[in-house]
XYZ file of N, CA and C in Angstrom:
333
model
N -38.789 8.011 9.209
C -37.876 7.836 10.336
C -36.569 7.276 9.792
N -35.458 7.889 10.206
C -34.144 7.449 9.745
C -33.464 6.712 10.890
N -32.959 5.506 10.565
C -32.268 4.749 11.601
C -30.782 5.143 11.583
N -30.171 5.101 12.740
C -28.767 5.473 12.862
C -27.909 4.343 12.327
N -26.985 4.663 11.423
C -26.070 3.676 10.901
C -24.839 3.647 11.766
N -24.453 2.483 12.225
C -23.276 2.345 13.075
C -22.012 2.451 12.212
N -21.042 3.165 12.712
C -19.754 3.278 12.000
C -18.931 2.041 12.309
N -18.356 1.465 11.246
C -17.520 0.276 11.404
C -16.265 0.636 12.217
N -15.944 -0.243 13.132
C -14.764 -0.056 13.992
C -13.456 -0.423 13.266
N -13.533 -1.345 12.323
C -12.380 -1.820 11.626
C -12.456 -1.432 10.135
N -11.303 -1.380 9.470
C -11.208 -0.876 8.092
C -10.745 -1.949 7.118
N -11.135 -1.762 5.855
C -10.636 -2.647 4.803
C -9.114 -2.593 4.790
N -8.486 -3.749 4.754
C -7.039 -3.853 4.772
C -6.446 -4.069 6.175
N -7.291 -3.950 7.195
C -6.803 -4.141 8.562
C -6.757 -5.619 8.883
N -5.745 -6.020 9.668
C -5.595 -7.382 10.133
C -6.287 -7.511 11.478
N -7.179 -8.475 11.564
C -7.945 -8.732 12.803
C -7.877 -10.183 13.177
N -8.276 -10.476 14.413
C -8.381 -11.870 14.840
C -9.710 -12.056 15.540
N -10.168 -13.294 15.576
C -11.421 -13.630 16.178
C -11.250 -13.637 17.696
N -12.215 -13.131 18.389
C -12.182 -13.049 19.840
C -12.257 -14.417 20.520
N -12.952 -15.373 19.898
C -13.173 -16.674 20.529
C -12.448 -17.817 19.862
N -12.287 -17.745 18.552
C -11.689 -18.864 17.797
C -10.304 -18.508 17.260
N -9.444 -19.509 17.068
C -8.053 -19.247 16.650
C -7.894 -19.021 15.151
N -8.437 -17.883 14.683
C -8.146 -17.512 13.314
C -8.018 -15.992 13.194
N -7.409 -15.569 12.140
C -7.181 -14.165 11.878
C -7.306 -13.900 10.379
N -7.312 -12.662 9.979
C -7.434 -12.366 8.567
C -7.408 -10.900 8.238
N -7.454 -10.615 6.944
C -7.473 -9.256 6.417
C -8.894 -8.933 5.981
N -9.439 -7.811 6.412
C -10.776 -7.379 6.016
C -10.762 -6.941 4.565
N -11.686 -7.509 3.750
C -11.777 -7.093 2.359
C -13.144 -6.468 2.001
N -14.100 -6.562 2.922
C -15.398 -5.950 2.688
C -16.139 -5.817 4.024
N -17.029 -4.841 4.109
C -17.806 -4.594 5.322
C -19.282 -4.445 4.962
N -20.136 -5.113 5.705
C -21.566 -4.909 5.621
C -21.973 -4.117 6.845
N -22.755 -3.007 6.680
C -23.144 -2.183 7.844
C -23.950 -2.945 8.886
N -24.640 -4.001 8.428
C -25.341 -4.915 9.353
C -25.399 -6.260 8.660
N -25.871 -7.276 9.351
C -25.890 -8.630 8.845
C -26.503 -8.685 7.456
N -25.807 -9.347 6.490
C -26.301 -9.486 5.135
C -26.023 -10.851 4.577
N -26.033 -11.878 5.390
C -25.828 -13.219 4.936
C -27.188 -13.949 4.969
N -27.211 -15.257 4.770
C -28.448 -16.014 4.759
C -28.936 -16.347 6.173
N -30.218 -16.535 6.279
C -30.781 -16.998 7.532
C -30.258 -18.368 7.930
N -30.036 -19.246 6.949
C -29.478 -20.552 7.211
C -28.103 -20.434 7.881
N -27.288 -19.548 7.357
C -25.953 -19.333 7.926
C -26.080 -18.852 9.379
N -26.965 -17.889 9.598
C -27.152 -17.311 10.920
C -27.705 -18.381 11.897
N -28.677 -19.144 11.500
C -29.304 -20.152 12.347
C -28.341 -21.314 12.665
N -27.316 -21.490 11.833
C -26.332 -22.566 12.103
C -25.402 -22.257 13.245
N -25.358 -20.978 13.655
C -24.546 -20.576 14.808
C -25.307 -20.978 16.071
N -24.654 -21.662 17.013
C -25.347 -22.015 18.250
C -25.962 -20.740 18.907
N -27.206 -20.899 19.401
C -27.953 -19.729 19.932
C -27.178 -18.966 20.965
N -26.454 -19.659 21.815
C -25.724 -18.947 22.894
C -24.514 -18.154 22.370
N -24.138 -18.388 21.130
C -22.982 -17.672 20.552
C -23.428 -16.742 19.395
N -24.675 -16.753 19.047
C -25.195 -16.022 17.875
C -25.039 -14.523 18.128
N -24.356 -13.784 17.211
C -24.194 -12.345 17.366
C -25.448 -11.574 16.978
N -25.551 -10.368 17.450
C -26.620 -9.473 17.042
C -26.479 -9.160 15.541
N -27.585 -8.941 14.871
C -27.556 -8.624 13.426
C -27.348 -7.120 13.192
N -27.600 -6.296 14.178
C -27.592 -4.836 13.978
C -26.209 -4.240 14.238
N -25.184 -4.844 13.682
C -23.801 -4.339 13.839
C -23.085 -4.636 12.523
N -21.945 -4.011 12.305
C -21.173 -4.333 11.108
C -20.697 -5.804 11.116
N -20.688 -6.394 9.918
C -20.127 -7.730 9.709
C -19.027 -7.571 8.646
N -17.959 -8.315 8.850
C -16.784 -8.204 8.036
C -16.482 -9.468 7.264
N -16.067 -9.271 6.000
C -15.605 -10.369 5.181
C -14.091 -10.412 5.280
N -13.553 -11.557 5.660
C -12.082 -11.686 5.876
C -11.468 -12.702 4.935
N -10.276 -12.404 4.465
C -9.405 -13.420 3.883
C -8.739 -14.027 5.127
N -9.248 -15.154 5.566
C -8.889 -15.696 6.876
C -7.925 -16.869 6.792
N -7.297 -17.126 7.924
C -6.398 -18.279 8.054
C -6.415 -18.772 9.491
N -6.209 -20.074 9.637
C -5.926 -20.641 10.947
C -4.635 -21.445 10.795
N -4.303 -22.286 11.752
C -3.055 -23.022 11.673
C -3.029 -24.056 10.573
N -4.201 -24.391 10.046
C -4.287 -25.466 9.041
C -4.613 -25.037 7.628
N -5.403 -23.975 7.469
C -5.895 -23.633 6.121
C -6.230 -22.141 5.990
N -6.578 -21.763 4.752
C -7.012 -20.415 4.471
C -8.417 -20.508 3.908
N -9.232 -19.479 4.168
C -10.628 -19.509 3.741
C -11.202 -18.092 3.845
N -12.467 -17.964 3.443
C -13.199 -16.690 3.584
C -14.074 -16.834 4.830
N -14.041 -15.805 5.669
C -14.872 -15.806 6.893
C -15.770 -14.584 6.903
N -16.903 -14.711 7.578
C -17.870 -13.609 7.740
C -18.085 -13.497 9.223
N -17.664 -12.346 9.825
C -17.587 -12.239 11.280
C -18.188 -10.927 11.752
N -18.949 -10.999 12.850
C -19.554 -9.835 13.447
C -18.464 -8.963 14.123
N -18.722 -7.679 14.187
C -17.797 -6.785 14.823
C -17.509 -7.149 16.287
N -18.552 -7.588 17.003
C -18.380 -7.943 18.421
C -17.374 -9.076 18.642
N -17.115 -9.869 17.587
C -16.227 -11.000 17.708
C -14.845 -10.766 17.132
N -14.516 -9.546 16.794
C -13.204 -9.222 16.257
C -12.382 -8.345 17.179
N -11.098 -8.573 17.130
C -10.093 -7.747 17.827
C -8.999 -7.397 16.848
N -8.360 -6.266 17.041
C -7.223 -5.911 16.197
C -6.095 -6.910 16.393
N -5.464 -7.348 15.323
C -4.322 -8.241 15.428
C -3.067 -7.390 15.358
N -2.313 -7.387 16.429
C -1.116 -6.546 16.525
C 0.154 -7.351 16.417
N 0.067 -8.592 15.936
C 1.242 -9.451 15.864
C 2.272 -8.976 14.844
N 1.823 -8.265 13.817
C 2.717 -7.849 12.749
C 3.068 -8.934 11.767
N 2.547 -10.126 12.030
C 2.809 -11.263 11.106
C 1.967 -11.091 9.841
N 2.551 -11.413 8.681
C 1.765 -11.339 7.432
C 0.700 -12.421 7.416
N -0.379 -12.170 6.700
C -1.437 -13.147 6.508
C -1.089 -13.875 5.229
N -1.222 -15.210 5.241
C -0.759 -16.045 4.130
C -1.849 -16.388 3.124
N -3.046 -15.856 3.234
C -4.144 -16.217 2.332
C -3.712 -16.011 0.871
N -3.968 -16.997 -0.005
C -3.490 -16.878 -1.402
C -4.105 -15.756 -2.206
N -5.262 -15.207 -1.778
C -5.894 -14.146 -2.546
C -5.430 -12.741 -2.147
N -4.587 -12.648 -1.133
C -4.170 -11.315 -0.671
C -3.461 -10.558 -1.777
N -2.572 -11.189 -2.493
C -1.845 -10.514 -3.553
C -2.705 -9.991 -4.681
N -3.884 -10.606 -4.887
C -4.818 -10.169 -5.918
C -5.562 -8.895 -5.484
N -5.747 -8.716 -4.174
C -6.601 -7.649 -3.694
C -5.828 -6.507 -3.015
N -4.642 -6.824 -2.458
C -3.950 -5.860 -1.590
C -2.457 -5.754 -1.876
N -1.889 -4.607 -1.525
C -0.451 -4.404 -1.438
C -0.164 -4.324 0.049
N 0.941 -4.951 0.504
C 1.326 -4.917 1.906
C 2.069 -3.629 2.190
N 1.694 -2.968 3.269
C 2.340 -1.722 3.693
C 3.368 -2.024 4.768
N 4.380 -1.164 4.949
C 5.409 -1.378 5.949
C 4.875 -1.493 7.369
N 3.708 -0.872 7.644
C 3.156 -0.909 9.031
C 2.355 -2.172 9.310
N 2.385 -3.157 8.367
C 1.687 -4.412 8.605
C 0.261 -4.434 8.084
N -0.273 -3.284 7.683
C -1.612 -3.267 7.119
C -1.541 -3.547 5.627
N -2.686 -3.729 5.046
C -2.801 -3.991 3.636
C -3.632 -2.906 2.978
N -3.187 -2.440 1.810
C -3.891 -1.406 1.087
C -4.521 -2.003 -0.167
N -5.816 -1.720 -0.388
C -6.453 -2.272 -1.594
C -5.675 -1.840 -2.850
N -5.534 -2.770 -3.760
C -4.857 -2.432 -5.046
C -5.728 -1.481 -5.808
N -5.088 -0.580 -6.506
C -5.809 0.361 -7.365
C -5.954 -0.257 -8.717
N -7.204 -0.361 -9.165
C -7.457 -0.924 -10.487
C -7.857 0.190 -11.436
N -7.206 0.251 -12.597
C -7.598 1.287 -13.563
C -8.860 0.848 -14.267
N -9.717 1.853 -14.507
C -10.986 1.563 -15.173
C -10.895 2.072 -16.620
N -11.398 1.304 -17.535
C -11.303 1.644 -18.963
C -12.590 2.249 -19.425
């Protein structure tokens, strides 16, 4: 029996913001479904805990105070249309900024 794989709504390099909390970021990786630890999952209050059967996104994230890595379910993300650049210090290592406000993964040559 083959299970249906959900297509991710957001793309690597896209700027998104959290639906409930005041942070935003650039997507740098996508898991087709939850792939973090049970401890991480259980630490989320039960009433806010997202379903595991959806894409989860790794973000180079920022809030008004700091920059960090976030792991967020698709149901909790919205497209960020502010056009403001993301200030995370690792962005330059992973992405080139495009004129449309999105970020394109850097091309690395393989030897």
